[in-house]
PDB file of C-alpha atoms and ligand atoms in Angstrom:
ATOM      1  CA  UNK P   1       0.000   0.000   0.000  1.00  0.00           C
ATOM      2  CA  UNK P   2       1.280   3.464  -0.793  1.00  0.00           C
ATOM      3  CA  UNK P   3       0.783   6.985   0.455  1.00  0.00           C
ATOM      4  CA  UNK P   4      -0.799   7.603  -2.942  1.00  0.00           C
ATOM      5  CA  UNK P   5      -3.783   5.576  -1.738  1.00  0.00           C
ATOM      6  CA  UNK P   6      -4.260   7.849   1.267  1.00  0.00           C
ATOM      7  CA  UNK P   7      -3.967  10.960  -0.869  1.00  0.00           C
ATOM      8  CA  UNK P   8      -6.607   9.683  -3.241  1.00  0.00           C
ATOM      9  CA  UNK P   9      -9.279   9.460  -0.531  1.00  0.00           C
ATOM     10  CA  UNK P  10     -10.568  13.033  -0.357  1.00  0.00           C
ATOM     11  CA  UNK P  11     -12.704  12.767   2.766  1.00  0.00           C
ATOM     12  CA  UNK P  12     -12.010  13.934   6.302  1.00  0.00           C
ATOM     13  CA  UNK P  13     -15.208  12.282   7.603  1.00  0.00           C
ATOM     14  CA  UNK P  14     -17.336   9.261   6.733  1.00  0.00           C
ATOM     15  CA  UNK P  15     -20.950  10.278   7.260  1.00  0.00           C
ATOM     16  CA  UNK P  16     -22.815   8.626   4.405  1.00  0.00           C
ATOM     17  CA  UNK P  17     -22.157   6.453   1.361  1.00  0.00           C
ATOM     18  CA  UNK P  18     -23.882   9.235  -0.579  1.00  0.00           C
ATOM     19  CA  UNK P  19     -20.666  11.223  -0.112  1.00  0.00           C
ATOM     20  CA  UNK P  20     -18.374   8.580  -1.622  1.00  0.00           C
ATOM     21  CA  UNK P  21     -17.791   8.240  -5.340  1.00  0.00           C
ATOM     22  CA  UNK P  22     -17.537   4.869  -7.045  1.00  0.00           C
ATOM     23  CA  UNK P  23     -13.746   5.330  -7.072  1.00  0.00           C
ATOM     24  CA  UNK P  24     -13.709   6.130  -3.337  1.00  0.00           C
ATOM     25  CA  UNK P  25     -15.629   2.926  -2.595  1.00  0.00           C
ATOM     26  CA  UNK P  26     -13.330   0.924  -4.883  1.00  0.00           C
ATOM     27  CA  UNK P  27     -10.328   2.358  -3.031  1.00  0.00           C
ATOM     28  CA  UNK P  28     -11.729   1.435   0.401  1.00  0.00           C
ATOM     29  CA  UNK P  29     -12.446  -2.096  -0.806  1.00  0.00           C
ATOM     30  CA  UNK P  30      -8.996  -2.577  -2.303  1.00  0.00           C
ATOM     31  CA  UNK P  31      -7.201  -1.185   0.772  1.00  0.00           C
ATOM     32  CA  UNK P  32      -9.394  -3.392   2.993  1.00  0.00           C
ATOM     33  CA  UNK P  33      -8.532  -6.436   0.880  1.00  0.00           C
ATOM     34  CA  UNK P  34      -4.815  -5.770   1.361  1.00  0.00           C
ATOM     35  CA  UNK P  35      -5.154  -5.101   5.112  1.00  0.00           C
ATOM     36  CA  UNK P  36      -7.297  -8.178   5.758  1.00  0.00           C
ATOM     37  CA  UNK P  37      -4.215 -10.398   5.794  1.00  0.00           C
ATOM     38  CA  UNK P  38      -2.932  -8.667   8.957  1.00  0.00           C
ATOM     39  CA  UNK P  39      -5.718 -10.301  10.959  1.00  0.00           C
ATOM     40  CA  UNK P  40      -4.486 -13.755   9.913  1.00  0.00           C
ATOM     41  CA  UNK P  41      -0.966 -13.251  11.325  1.00  0.00           C
ATOM     42  CA  UNK P  42       0.127 -14.617  14.663  1.00  0.00           C
ATOM     43  CA  UNK P  43       1.063 -11.050  15.650  1.00  0.00           C
ATOM     44  CA  UNK P  44      -1.912  -9.056  14.426  1.00  0.00           C
ATOM     45  CA  UNK P  45      -0.459  -5.573  14.560  1.00  0.00           C
ATOM     46  CA  UNK P  46       1.235  -3.074  12.275  1.00  0.00           C
ATOM     47  CA  UNK P  47       2.610   0.325  13.327  1.00  0.00           C
ATOM     48  CA  UNK P  48       0.761   2.308  10.645  1.00  0.00           C
ATOM     49  CA  UNK P  49      -1.343   4.501  12.941  1.00  0.00           C
ATOM     50  CA  UNK P  50       0.990   4.662  15.940  1.00  0.00           C
ATOM     51  CA  UNK P  51       0.427   7.878  17.887  1.00  0.00           C
ATOM     52  CA  UNK P  52      -3.126   8.349  16.541  1.00  0.00           C
ATOM     53  CA  UNK P  53      -6.117   8.394  18.875  1.00  0.00           C
ATOM     54  CA  UNK P  54      -9.570   6.970  18.135  1.00  0.00           C
ATOM     55  CA  UNK P  55     -12.566   7.470  20.466  1.00  0.00           C
ATOM     56  CA  UNK P  56     -15.619   5.223  20.080  1.00  0.00           C
ATOM     57  CA  UNK P  57     -18.623   7.194  21.326  1.00  0.00           C
ATOM     58  CA  UNK P  58     -21.643   4.890  21.387  1.00  0.00           C
ATOM     59  CA  UNK P  59     -25.098   6.078  22.451  1.00  0.00           C
ATOM     60  CA  UNK P  60     -26.790   2.854  21.308  1.00  0.00           C
ATOM     61  CA  UNK P  61     -25.930  -0.792  21.971  1.00  0.00           C
ATOM     62  CA  UNK P  62     -23.471  -2.495  19.655  1.00  0.00           C
ATOM     63  CA  UNK P  63     -21.495  -5.708  19.588  1.00  0.00           C
ATOM     64  CA  UNK P  64     -20.014  -5.878  16.101  1.00  0.00           C
ATOM     65  CA  UNK P  65     -19.432  -2.265  15.105  1.00  0.00           C
ATOM     66  CA  UNK P  66     -17.929  -0.978  18.339  1.00  0.00           C
ATOM     67  CA  UNK P  67     -15.593  -3.906  18.811  1.00  0.00           C
ATOM     68  CA  UNK P  68     -14.715  -3.985  15.150  1.00  0.00           C
ATOM     69  CA  UNK P  69     -13.627  -0.328  15.173  1.00  0.00           C
ATOM     70  CA  UNK P  70     -11.654  -0.945  18.351  1.00  0.00           C
ATOM     71  CA  UNK P  71      -9.905  -4.031  16.977  1.00  0.00           C
ATOM     72  CA  UNK P  72      -9.258  -2.283  13.661  1.00  0.00           C
ATOM     73  CA  UNK P  73      -7.654   0.693  15.397  1.00  0.00           C
ATOM     74  CA  UNK P  74      -5.563  -1.512  17.690  1.00  0.00           C
ATOM     75  CA  UNK P  75      -4.345  -3.687  14.816  1.00  0.00           C
ATOM     76  CA  UNK P  76      -3.064  -0.464  13.221  1.00  0.00           C
ATOM     77  CA  UNK P  77      -1.443   0.569  16.569  1.00  0.00           C
ATOM     78  CA  UNK P  78      -3.748   3.551  17.206  1.00  0.00           C
ATOM     79  CA  UNK P  79      -4.772   4.210  20.808  1.00  0.00           C
ATOM     80  CA  UNK P  80      -8.484   3.579  21.311  1.00  0.00           C
ATOM     81  CA  UNK P  81     -10.904   4.640  24.004  1.00  0.00           C
ATOM     82  CA  UNK P  82     -14.548   3.638  24.384  1.00  0.00           C
ATOM     83  CA  UNK P  83     -17.277   5.702  25.919  1.00  0.00           C
ATOM     84  CA  UNK P  84     -20.857   4.526  26.208  1.00  0.00           C
ATOM     85  CA  UNK P  85     -23.869   6.708  26.942  1.00  0.00           C
ATOM     86  CA  UNK P  86     -24.751   4.707  30.046  1.00  0.00           C
ATOM     87  CA  UNK P  87     -21.436   5.540  31.705  1.00  0.00           C
ATOM     88  CA  UNK P  88     -20.902   9.043  30.338  1.00  0.00           C
ATOM     89  CA  UNK P  89     -21.880  12.463  31.676  1.00  0.00           C
ATOM     90  CA  UNK P  90     -24.765  12.420  29.184  1.00  0.00           C
ATOM     91  CA  UNK P  91     -26.549  10.679  32.059  1.00  0.00           C
ATOM     92  CA  UNK P  92     -26.051  13.857  34.118  1.00  0.00           C
ATOM     93  CA  UNK P  93     -27.612  16.051  31.469  1.00  0.00           C
ATOM     94  CA  UNK P  94     -24.606  17.048  29.383  1.00  0.00           C
ATOM     95  CA  UNK P  95     -25.580  17.821  25.805  1.00  0.00           C
ATOM     96  CA  UNK P  96     -24.200  15.759  22.957  1.00  0.00           C
ATOM     97  CA  UNK P  97     -22.340  18.737  21.531  1.00  0.00           C
ATOM     98  CA  UNK P  98     -20.780  19.507  24.916  1.00  0.00           C
ATOM     99  CA  UNK P  99     -19.731  15.878  25.300  1.00  0.00           C
ATOM    100  CA  UNK P 100     -18.165  15.911  21.839  1.00  0.00           C
ATOM    101  CA  UNK P 101     -16.399  19.242  22.419  1.00  0.00           C
ATOM    102  CA  UNK P 102     -14.944  17.929  25.694  1.00  0.00           C
ATOM    103  CA  UNK P 103     -13.717  14.783  23.970  1.00  0.00           C
ATOM    104  CA  UNK P 104     -12.278  16.933  21.178  1.00  0.00           C
ATOM    105  CA  UNK P 105     -10.379  18.968  23.794  1.00  0.00           C
ATOM    106  CA  UNK P 106      -8.391  15.789  24.493  1.00  0.00           C
ATOM    107  CA  UNK P 107      -7.134  15.841  20.883  1.00  0.00           C
ATOM    108  CA  UNK P 108      -8.444  12.639  19.317  1.00  0.00           C
ATOM    109  CA  UNK P 109      -7.826  12.162  15.603  1.00  0.00           C
ATOM    110  CA  UNK P 110     -11.106  10.334  14.975  1.00  0.00           C
ATOM    111  CA  UNK P 111     -14.407  10.091  16.821  1.00  0.00           C
ATOM    112  CA  UNK P 112     -16.549   7.110  15.809  1.00  0.00           C
ATOM    113  CA  UNK P 113     -20.139   7.785  16.826  1.00  0.00           C
ATOM    114  CA  UNK P 114     -23.348   5.762  16.989  1.00  0.00           C
ATOM    115  CA  UNK P 115     -26.514   7.594  17.934  1.00  0.00           C
ATOM    116  CA  UNK P 116     -30.264   7.033  17.725  1.00  0.00           C
ATOM    117  CA  UNK P 117     -30.778  10.405  16.006  1.00  0.00           C
ATOM    118  CA  UNK P 118     -30.208  10.685  12.274  1.00  0.00           C
ATOM    119  CA  UNK P 119     -27.744  13.448  11.425  1.00  0.00           C
ATOM    120  CA  UNK P 120     -25.832  13.368  14.713  1.00  0.00           C
ATOM    121  CA  UNK P 121     -22.434  12.614  13.095  1.00  0.00           C
ATOM    122  CA  UNK P 122     -22.971  15.509  10.662  1.00  0.00           C
ATOM    123  CA  UNK P 123     -23.823  17.780  13.600  1.00  0.00           C
ATOM    124  CA  UNK P 124     -20.552  16.927  15.355  1.00  0.00           C
ATOM    125  CA  UNK P 125     -18.497  17.935  12.317  1.00  0.00           C
ATOM    126  CA  UNK P 126     -19.743  21.499  12.842  1.00  0.00           C
ATOM    127  CA  UNK P 127     -18.360  21.601  16.383  1.00  0.00           C
ATOM    128  CA  UNK P 128     -15.101  19.633  16.472  1.00  0.00           C
ATOM    129  CA  UNK P 129     -11.896  19.397  14.452  1.00  0.00           C
ATOM    130  CA  UNK P 130     -11.466  15.620  14.660  1.00  0.00           C
ATOM    131  CA  UNK P 131     -12.590  13.352  11.851  1.00  0.00           C
ATOM    132  CA  UNK P 132     -16.029  11.847  12.460  1.00  0.00           C
ATOM    133  CA  UNK P 133     -17.066   8.365  11.358  1.00  0.00           C
ATOM    134  CA  UNK P 134     -20.744   7.462  11.388  1.00  0.00           C
ATOM    135  CA  UNK P 135     -21.179   4.069  13.079  1.00  0.00           C
ATOM    136  CA  UNK P 136     -24.964   4.202  12.594  1.00  0.00           C
ATOM    137  CA  UNK P 137     -27.247   7.215  13.032  1.00  0.00           C
ATOM    138  CA  UNK P 138     -30.900   6.436  13.602  1.00  0.00           C
ATOM    139  CA  UNK P 139     -32.576   5.092  10.505  1.00  0.00           C
ATOM    140  CA  UNK P 140     -30.312   7.176   8.263  1.00  0.00           C
ATOM    141  CA  UNK P 141     -27.086   5.318   7.397  1.00  0.00           C
ATOM    142  CA  UNK P 142     -24.477   2.825   8.543  1.00  0.00           C
ATOM    143  CA  UNK P 143     -21.810   3.430   5.920  1.00  0.00           C
ATOM    144  CA  UNK P 144     -19.073   1.112   7.233  1.00  0.00           C
ATOM    145  CA  UNK P 145     -21.645  -1.731   7.291  1.00  0.00           C
ATOM    146  CA  UNK P 146     -22.486  -0.972   3.667  1.00  0.00           C
ATOM    147  CA  UNK P 147     -18.786  -1.101   2.768  1.00  0.00           C
ATOM    148  CA  UNK P 148     -18.170  -4.409   4.555  1.00  0.00           C
ATOM    149  CA  UNK P 149     -21.217  -5.872   2.810  1.00  0.00           C
ATOM    150  CA  UNK P 150     -19.848  -4.716  -0.548  1.00  0.00           C
ATOM    151  CA  UNK P 151     -16.485  -6.275   0.286  1.00  0.00           C
ATOM    152  CA  UNK P 152     -18.115  -9.589   1.207  1.00  0.00           C
ATOM    153  CA  UNK P 153     -20.106  -9.726  -2.032  1.00  0.00           C
ATOM    154  CA  UNK P 154     -17.052  -8.725  -4.067  1.00  0.00           C
ATOM    155  CA  UNK P 155     -15.070 -11.565  -2.488  1.00  0.00           C
ATOM    156  CA  UNK P 156     -17.754 -14.150  -3.230  1.00  0.00           C
ATOM    157  CA  UNK P 157     -18.875 -13.026  -6.655  1.00  0.00           C
ATOM    158  CA  UNK P 158     -15.690 -11.400  -7.947  1.00  0.00           C
ATOM    159  CA  UNK P 159     -17.697  -8.311  -8.930  1.00  0.00           C
ATOM    160  CA  UNK P 160     -20.608  -6.150  -7.866  1.00  0.00           C
ATOM    161  CA  UNK P 161     -21.729  -4.587 -11.157  1.00  0.00           C
ATOM    162  CA  UNK P 162     -24.512  -6.548 -12.790  1.00  0.00           C
ATOM    163  CA  UNK P 163     -25.494  -8.531  -9.691  1.00  0.00           C
ATOM    164  CA  UNK P 164     -29.019  -8.628  -8.298  1.00  0.00           C
ATOM    165  CA  UNK P 165     -29.261  -7.959  -4.573  1.00  0.00           C
ATOM    166  CA  UNK P 166     -32.527  -8.618  -2.692  1.00  0.00           C
ATOM    167  CA  UNK P 167     -32.926  -6.822   0.642  1.00  0.00           C
ATOM    168  CA  UNK P 168     -35.819  -8.152   2.695  1.00  0.00           C
ATOM    169  CA  UNK P 169     -37.518  -6.779   5.790  1.00  0.00           C
ATOM    170  CA  UNK P 170     -37.722  -3.561   7.746  1.00  0.00           C
ATOM    171  CA  UNK P 171     -36.470  -1.175   5.066  1.00  0.00           C
ATOM    172  CA  UNK P 172     -38.074   1.856   6.708  1.00  0.00           C
ATOM    173  CA  UNK P 173     -36.058   1.742   9.925  1.00  0.00           C
ATOM    174  CA  UNK P 174     -32.880   0.151   8.622  1.00  0.00           C
ATOM    175  CA  UNK P 175     -29.806   2.335   8.227  1.00  0.00           C
ATOM    176  CA  UNK P 176     -28.088  -0.767   6.850  1.00  0.00           C
ATOM    177  CA  UNK P 177     -30.663  -0.995   4.051  1.00  0.00           C
ATOM    178  CA  UNK P 178     -30.188   2.660   3.168  1.00  0.00           C
ATOM    179  CA  UNK P 179     -26.384   2.409   3.020  1.00  0.00           C
ATOM    180  CA  UNK P 180     -26.576  -0.823   1.048  1.00  0.00           C
ATOM    181  CA  UNK P 181     -29.066   0.517  -1.490  1.00  0.00           C
ATOM    182  CA  UNK P 182     -26.806   3.518  -2.057  1.00  0.00           C
ATOM    183  CA  UNK P 183     -23.589   1.472  -2.117  1.00  0.00           C
ATOM    184  CA  UNK P 184     -24.735  -1.410  -4.311  1.00  0.00           C
ATOM    185  CA  UNK P 185     -26.508   0.787  -6.859  1.00  0.00           C
ATOM    186  CA  UNK P 186     -23.493   3.106  -6.998  1.00  0.00           C
ATOM    187  CA  UNK P 187     -21.308   0.088  -7.796  1.00  0.00           C
ATOM    188  CA  UNK P 188     -23.636  -1.054 -10.589  1.00  0.00           C
ATOM    189  CA  UNK P 189     -25.783  -3.735  -8.909  1.00  0.00           C
ATOM    190  CA  UNK P 190     -29.585  -3.945  -9.137  1.00  0.00           C
ATOM    191  CA  UNK P 191     -31.197  -3.700  -5.723  1.00  0.00           C
ATOM    192  CA  UNK P 192     -34.683  -5.014  -5.021  1.00  0.00           C
ATOM    193  CA  UNK P 193     -36.443  -4.515  -1.702  1.00  0.00           C
ATOM    194  CA  UNK P 194     -39.451  -6.287  -0.181  1.00  0.00           C
ATOM    195  CA  UNK P 195     -41.141  -6.248   3.190  1.00  0.00           C
ATOM    196  CA  UNK P 196     -44.430  -5.489   4.887  1.00  0.00           C
ATOM    197  CA  UNK P 197     -46.014  -2.428   3.250  1.00  0.00           C
ATOM    198  CA  UNK P 198     -45.808  -0.599   6.581  1.00  0.00           C
ATOM    199  CA  UNK P 199     -42.025  -1.073   6.567  1.00  0.00           C
ATOM    200  CA  UNK P 200     -41.350   0.148   3.009  1.00  0.00           C
ATOM    201  CA  UNK P 201     -40.872   3.917   3.182  1.00  0.00           C
ATOM    202  CA  UNK P 202     -42.278   6.139   0.461  1.00  0.00           C
ATOM    203  CA  UNK P 203     -39.478   7.443  -1.728  1.00  0.00           C
ATOM    204  CA  UNK P 204     -37.142   4.471  -1.294  1.00  0.00           C
ATOM    205  CA  UNK P 205     -37.166   4.025  -5.084  1.00  0.00           C
ATOM    206  CA  UNK P 206     -35.453   7.416  -5.322  1.00  0.00           C
ATOM    207  CA  UNK P 207     -32.359   5.797  -3.798  1.00  0.00           C
ATOM    208  CA  UNK P 208     -32.326   3.414  -6.766  1.00  0.00           C
ATOM    209  CA  UNK P 209     -34.100   0.364  -5.319  1.00  0.00           C
ATOM    210  CA  UNK P 210     -36.861  -1.532  -7.089  1.00  0.00           C
ATOM    211  CA  UNK P 211     -39.754  -2.050  -4.679  1.00  0.00           C
ATOM    212  CA  UNK P 212     -41.237  -5.560  -5.024  1.00  0.00           C
ATOM    213  CA  UNK P 213     -44.694  -6.499  -3.829  1.00  0.00           C
ATOM    214  CA  UNK P 214     -43.729 -10.021  -2.768  1.00  0.00           C
ATOM    215  CA  UNK P 215     -40.643 -11.618  -1.358  1.00  0.00           C
ATOM    216  CA  UNK P 216     -40.638 -14.091  -4.247  1.00  0.00           C
ATOM    217  CA  UNK P 217     -40.445 -11.231  -6.750  1.00  0.00           C
ATOM    218  CA  UNK P 218     -37.471  -9.745  -4.876  1.00  0.00           C
ATOM    219  CA  UNK P 219     -35.579 -13.013  -4.420  1.00  0.00           C
ATOM    220  CA  UNK P 220     -36.262 -14.423  -7.902  1.00  0.00           C
ATOM    221  CA  UNK P 221     -32.894 -15.190  -9.576  1.00  0.00           C
ATOM    222  CA  UNK P 222     -31.034 -12.984  -7.070  1.00  0.00           C
ATOM    223  CA  UNK P 223     -27.280 -13.355  -6.492  1.00  0.00           C
ATOM    224  CA  UNK P 224     -27.449 -11.999  -2.964  1.00  0.00           C
ATOM    225  CA  UNK P 225     -30.277 -12.240  -0.426  1.00  0.00           C
ATOM    226  CA  UNK P 226     -29.960  -9.986   2.607  1.00  0.00           C
ATOM    227  CA  UNK P 227     -32.288 -10.255   5.593  1.00  0.00           C
ATOM    228  CA  UNK P 228     -32.685  -7.278   7.916  1.00  0.00           C
ATOM    229  CA  UNK P 229     -33.454  -7.194  11.585  1.00  0.00           C
ATOM    230  CA  UNK P 230     -36.880  -5.895  12.618  1.00  0.00           C
ATOM    231  CA  UNK P 231     -36.012  -2.626  14.362  1.00  0.00           C
ATOM    232  CA  UNK P 232     -38.602  -2.678  17.117  1.00  0.00           C
ATOM    233  CA  UNK P 233     -36.668   0.006  19.021  1.00  0.00           C
ATOM    234  CA  UNK P 234     -37.317   2.469  16.162  1.00  0.00           C
ATOM    235  CA  UNK P 235     -41.028   1.713  15.757  1.00  0.00           C
ATOM    236  CA  UNK P 236     -43.416   3.974  17.657  1.00  0.00           C
ATOM    237  CA  UNK P 237     -46.294   1.614  16.963  1.00  0.00           C
ATOM    238  CA  UNK P 238     -46.585  -2.003  16.009  1.00  0.00           C
ATOM    239  CA  UNK P 239     -46.106  -2.070  12.248  1.00  0.00           C
ATOM    240  CA  UNK P 240     -46.444  -5.830  11.822  1.00  0.00           C
ATOM    241  CA  UNK P 241     -49.357  -7.835  13.244  1.00  0.00           C
ATOM    242  CA  UNK P 242     -47.047 -10.316  14.988  1.00  0.00           C
ATOM    243  CA  UNK P 243     -43.541 -11.676  14.672  1.00  0.00           C
ATOM    244  CA  UNK P 244     -45.007 -15.057  13.778  1.00  0.00           C
ATOM    245  CA  UNK P 245     -46.899 -13.507  10.861  1.00  0.00           C
ATOM    246  CA  UNK P 246     -43.802 -11.558   9.819  1.00  0.00           C
ATOM    247  CA  UNK P 247     -41.764 -14.773   9.821  1.00  0.00           C
ATOM    248  CA  UNK P 248     -44.408 -16.504   7.728  1.00  0.00           C
ATOM    249  CA  UNK P 249     -44.473 -13.886   4.956  1.00  0.00           C
ATOM    250  CA  UNK P 250     -41.033 -12.254   5.107  1.00  0.00           C
ATOM    251  CA  UNK P 251     -38.784 -14.640   7.016  1.00  0.00           C
ATOM    252  CA  UNK P 252     -36.185 -16.143   4.691  1.00  0.00           C
ATOM    253  CA  UNK P 253     -36.525 -19.924   4.622  1.00  0.00           C
ATOM    254  CA  UNK P 254     -35.250 -22.730   2.397  1.00  0.00           C
ATOM    255  CA  UNK P 255     -38.554 -22.464   0.491  1.00  0.00           C
ATOM    256  CA  UNK P 256     -38.119 -18.781  -0.322  1.00  0.00           C
ATOM    257  CA  UNK P 257     -34.391 -18.991  -1.033  1.00  0.00           C
ATOM    258  CA  UNK P 258     -35.128 -21.650  -3.674  1.00  0.00           C
ATOM    259  CA  UNK P 259     -36.178 -18.836  -6.011  1.00  0.00           C
ATOM    260  CA  UNK P 260     -32.706 -17.260  -5.870  1.00  0.00           C
ATOM    261  CA  UNK P 261     -29.762 -18.392  -7.993  1.00  0.00           C
ATOM    262  CA  UNK P 262     -28.355 -21.752  -6.853  1.00  0.00           C
ATOM    263  CA  UNK P 263     -25.126 -20.036  -5.764  1.00  0.00           C
ATOM    264  CA  UNK P 264     -26.843 -17.068  -4.091  1.00  0.00           C
ATOM    265  CA  UNK P 265     -25.301 -15.996  -0.805  1.00  0.00           C
ATOM    266  CA  UNK P 266     -27.270 -15.143   2.333  1.00  0.00           C
ATOM    267  CA  UNK P 267     -26.356 -12.060   4.347  1.00  0.00           C
ATOM    268  CA  UNK P 268     -27.533 -10.436   7.560  1.00  0.00           C
ATOM    269  CA  UNK P 269     -25.921  -7.455   9.316  1.00  0.00           C
ATOM    270  CA  UNK P 270     -26.682  -8.852  12.771  1.00  0.00           C
ATOM    271  CA  UNK P 271     -27.904  -9.125  15.389  1.00  0.00           C
ATOM    272  CA  UNK P 272     -30.220 -11.878  14.077  1.00  0.00           C
ATOM    273  CA  UNK P 273     -33.674 -12.629  15.450  1.00  0.00           C
ATOM    274  CA  UNK P 274     -33.387 -16.321  14.670  1.00  0.00           C
ATOM    275  CA  UNK P 275     -36.564 -17.799  13.281  1.00  0.00           C
ATOM    276  CA  UNK P 276     -38.077 -14.358  12.601  1.00  0.00           C
ATOM    277  CA  UNK P 277     -36.214 -12.786   9.691  1.00  0.00           C
ATOM    278  CA  UNK P 278     -34.037 -15.808   8.931  1.00  0.00           C
ATOM    279  CA  UNK P 279     -34.356 -19.563   9.395  1.00  0.00           C
ATOM    280  CA  UNK P 280     -31.545 -20.676  11.767  1.00  0.00           C
ATOM    281  CA  UNK P 281     -30.620 -23.511   9.393  1.00  0.00           C
ATOM    282  CA  UNK P 282     -29.917 -20.948   6.667  1.00  0.00           C
ATOM    283  CA  UNK P 283     -28.098 -18.577   9.026  1.00  0.00           C
ATOM    284  CA  UNK P 284     -25.683 -21.393   9.913  1.00  0.00           C
ATOM    285  CA  UNK P 285     -25.732 -23.111   6.522  1.00  0.00           C
ATOM    286  CA  UNK P 286     -23.189 -23.234   3.696  1.00  0.00           C
ATOM    287  CA  UNK P 287     -24.673 -20.285   1.794  1.00  0.00           C
ATOM    288  CA  UNK P 288     -24.495 -17.967   4.778  1.00  0.00           C
ATOM    289  CA  UNK P 289     -21.669 -15.391   4.742  1.00  0.00           C
ATOM    290  CA  UNK P 290     -22.805 -13.709   7.942  1.00  0.00           C
ATOM    291  CA  UNK P 291     -19.630 -14.313   9.935  1.00  0.00           C
ATOM    292  CA  UNK P 292     -17.505 -13.383   6.924  1.00  0.00           C
ATOM    293  CA  UNK P 293     -19.299 -10.028   6.999  1.00  0.00           C
ATOM    294  CA  UNK P 294     -18.073  -9.629  10.571  1.00  0.00           C
ATOM    295  CA  UNK P 295     -14.503 -10.612   9.617  1.00  0.00           C
ATOM    296  CA  UNK P 296     -14.543  -8.148   6.740  1.00  0.00           C
ATOM    297  CA  UNK P 297     -15.851  -5.463   9.085  1.00  0.00           C
ATOM    298  CA  UNK P 298     -12.442  -5.329  10.757  1.00  0.00           C
ATOM    299  CA  UNK P 299     -10.615  -5.026   7.428  1.00  0.00           C
ATOM    300  CA  UNK P 300     -12.958  -2.315   6.137  1.00  0.00           C
ATOM    301  CA  UNK P 301     -12.612  -0.312   9.345  1.00  0.00           C
ATOM    302  CA  UNK P 302      -8.827  -0.657   9.247  1.00  0.00           C
ATOM    303  CA  UNK P 303      -8.964   0.726   5.708  1.00  0.00           C
ATOM    304  CA  UNK P 304     -11.255   3.593   6.709  1.00  0.00           C
ATOM    305  CA  UNK P 305      -9.077   4.602   9.666  1.00  0.00           C
ATOM    306  CA  UNK P 306      -5.985   4.369   7.469  1.00  0.00           C
ATOM    307  CA  UNK P 307      -7.462   6.415   4.644  1.00  0.00           C
ATOM    308  CA  UNK P 308      -9.081   9.032   6.864  1.00  0.00           C
ATOM    309  CA  UNK P 309      -5.992   9.540   9.016  1.00  0.00           C
ATOM    310  CA  UNK P 310      -3.646   9.380   6.056  1.00  0.00           C
ATOM    311  CA  UNK P 311      -1.366   6.855   7.736  1.00  0.00           C
ATOM    312  CA  UNK P 312       1.886   5.799   6.105  1.00  0.00           C
TER     313      UNK P 312
HETATM  314  N1   CP Y   1     -24.342  -4.723  12.265  1.00  0.00           N
HETATM  315  C1   CP Y   1     -24.306  -3.970  13.384  1.00  0.00           C
HETATM  316  O1   CP Y   1     -24.309  -2.736  13.325  1.00  0.00           O
HETATM  317  O2   CP Y   1     -24.227  -4.680  14.556  1.00  0.00           O
HETATM  318  P1   CP Y   1     -24.059  -4.016  16.006  1.00  0.00           P
HETATM  319  O3   CP Y   1     -25.354  -3.309  16.324  1.00  0.00           O
HETATM  320  O4   CP Y   1     -23.782  -5.171  16.941  1.00  0.00           O
HETATM  321  O5   CP Y   1     -22.925  -3.044  15.941  1.00  0.00           O
END
């Protein structure tokens, strides 16, 4: 990897996949592919980001994303610090901007933030000098998840352009769906979405997705089938009659996956509600790439930290 790669990534922050060009995404994926090997070594560490400081500021629960950013930073030798809402002075009434400005006063290079409110990462960029990476903001976007999903598909299919990607479930509340629709269409794939009518937001077609009225229509001859978690924490009212009914019509099972291409891969961003959006046998079966998504999450976040901090 060369310094040229860092100079070609013209972004101080990562807020949305809308902001990245096709070339930017290609660069992240190629840098991630080259950094992935580091995690297979017996000593999983390179000095690339020594002396850099990354703060993970999480106002919502997370297993994969928070740990993945922490591992990614540590494998590049950056110093990392984690702060969760439950143990921060936000509990004492401090505003988000004040929290961020106080963290910024300790001179971090990057703040990785997850927050229930859409637009929070963008807001922080107006108040602090550090780079800001969006680790999921409300129902808006989860750009690093979109990038790791692109990387996983690229690895399995050797390309993204021309593929058909079916995204099934709670499209309305899913930041993962929004980032993936933007990312996959930008890279030349066709994206179809399906789910209960109450969970398909008006205007989703404007992002480039084809809205299908049945799951069969979405999955038919697809190369990639992605199930989404039902985001009950973002629903103010019950938008599906029952989880059992949801599973019956929109849960991905061996019967529904039969309509996809024989070599179609099954994805899920996690955490999975087993037996609701995805049959456990499929989640653990040979077509599932769910844990590979998690592995690639580390590589993608190493690449993002490298590119954003301009390491050499
Ligand atoms: N995919 C994802 O964002 O998982 P976490 O909520 O565990 O970070």
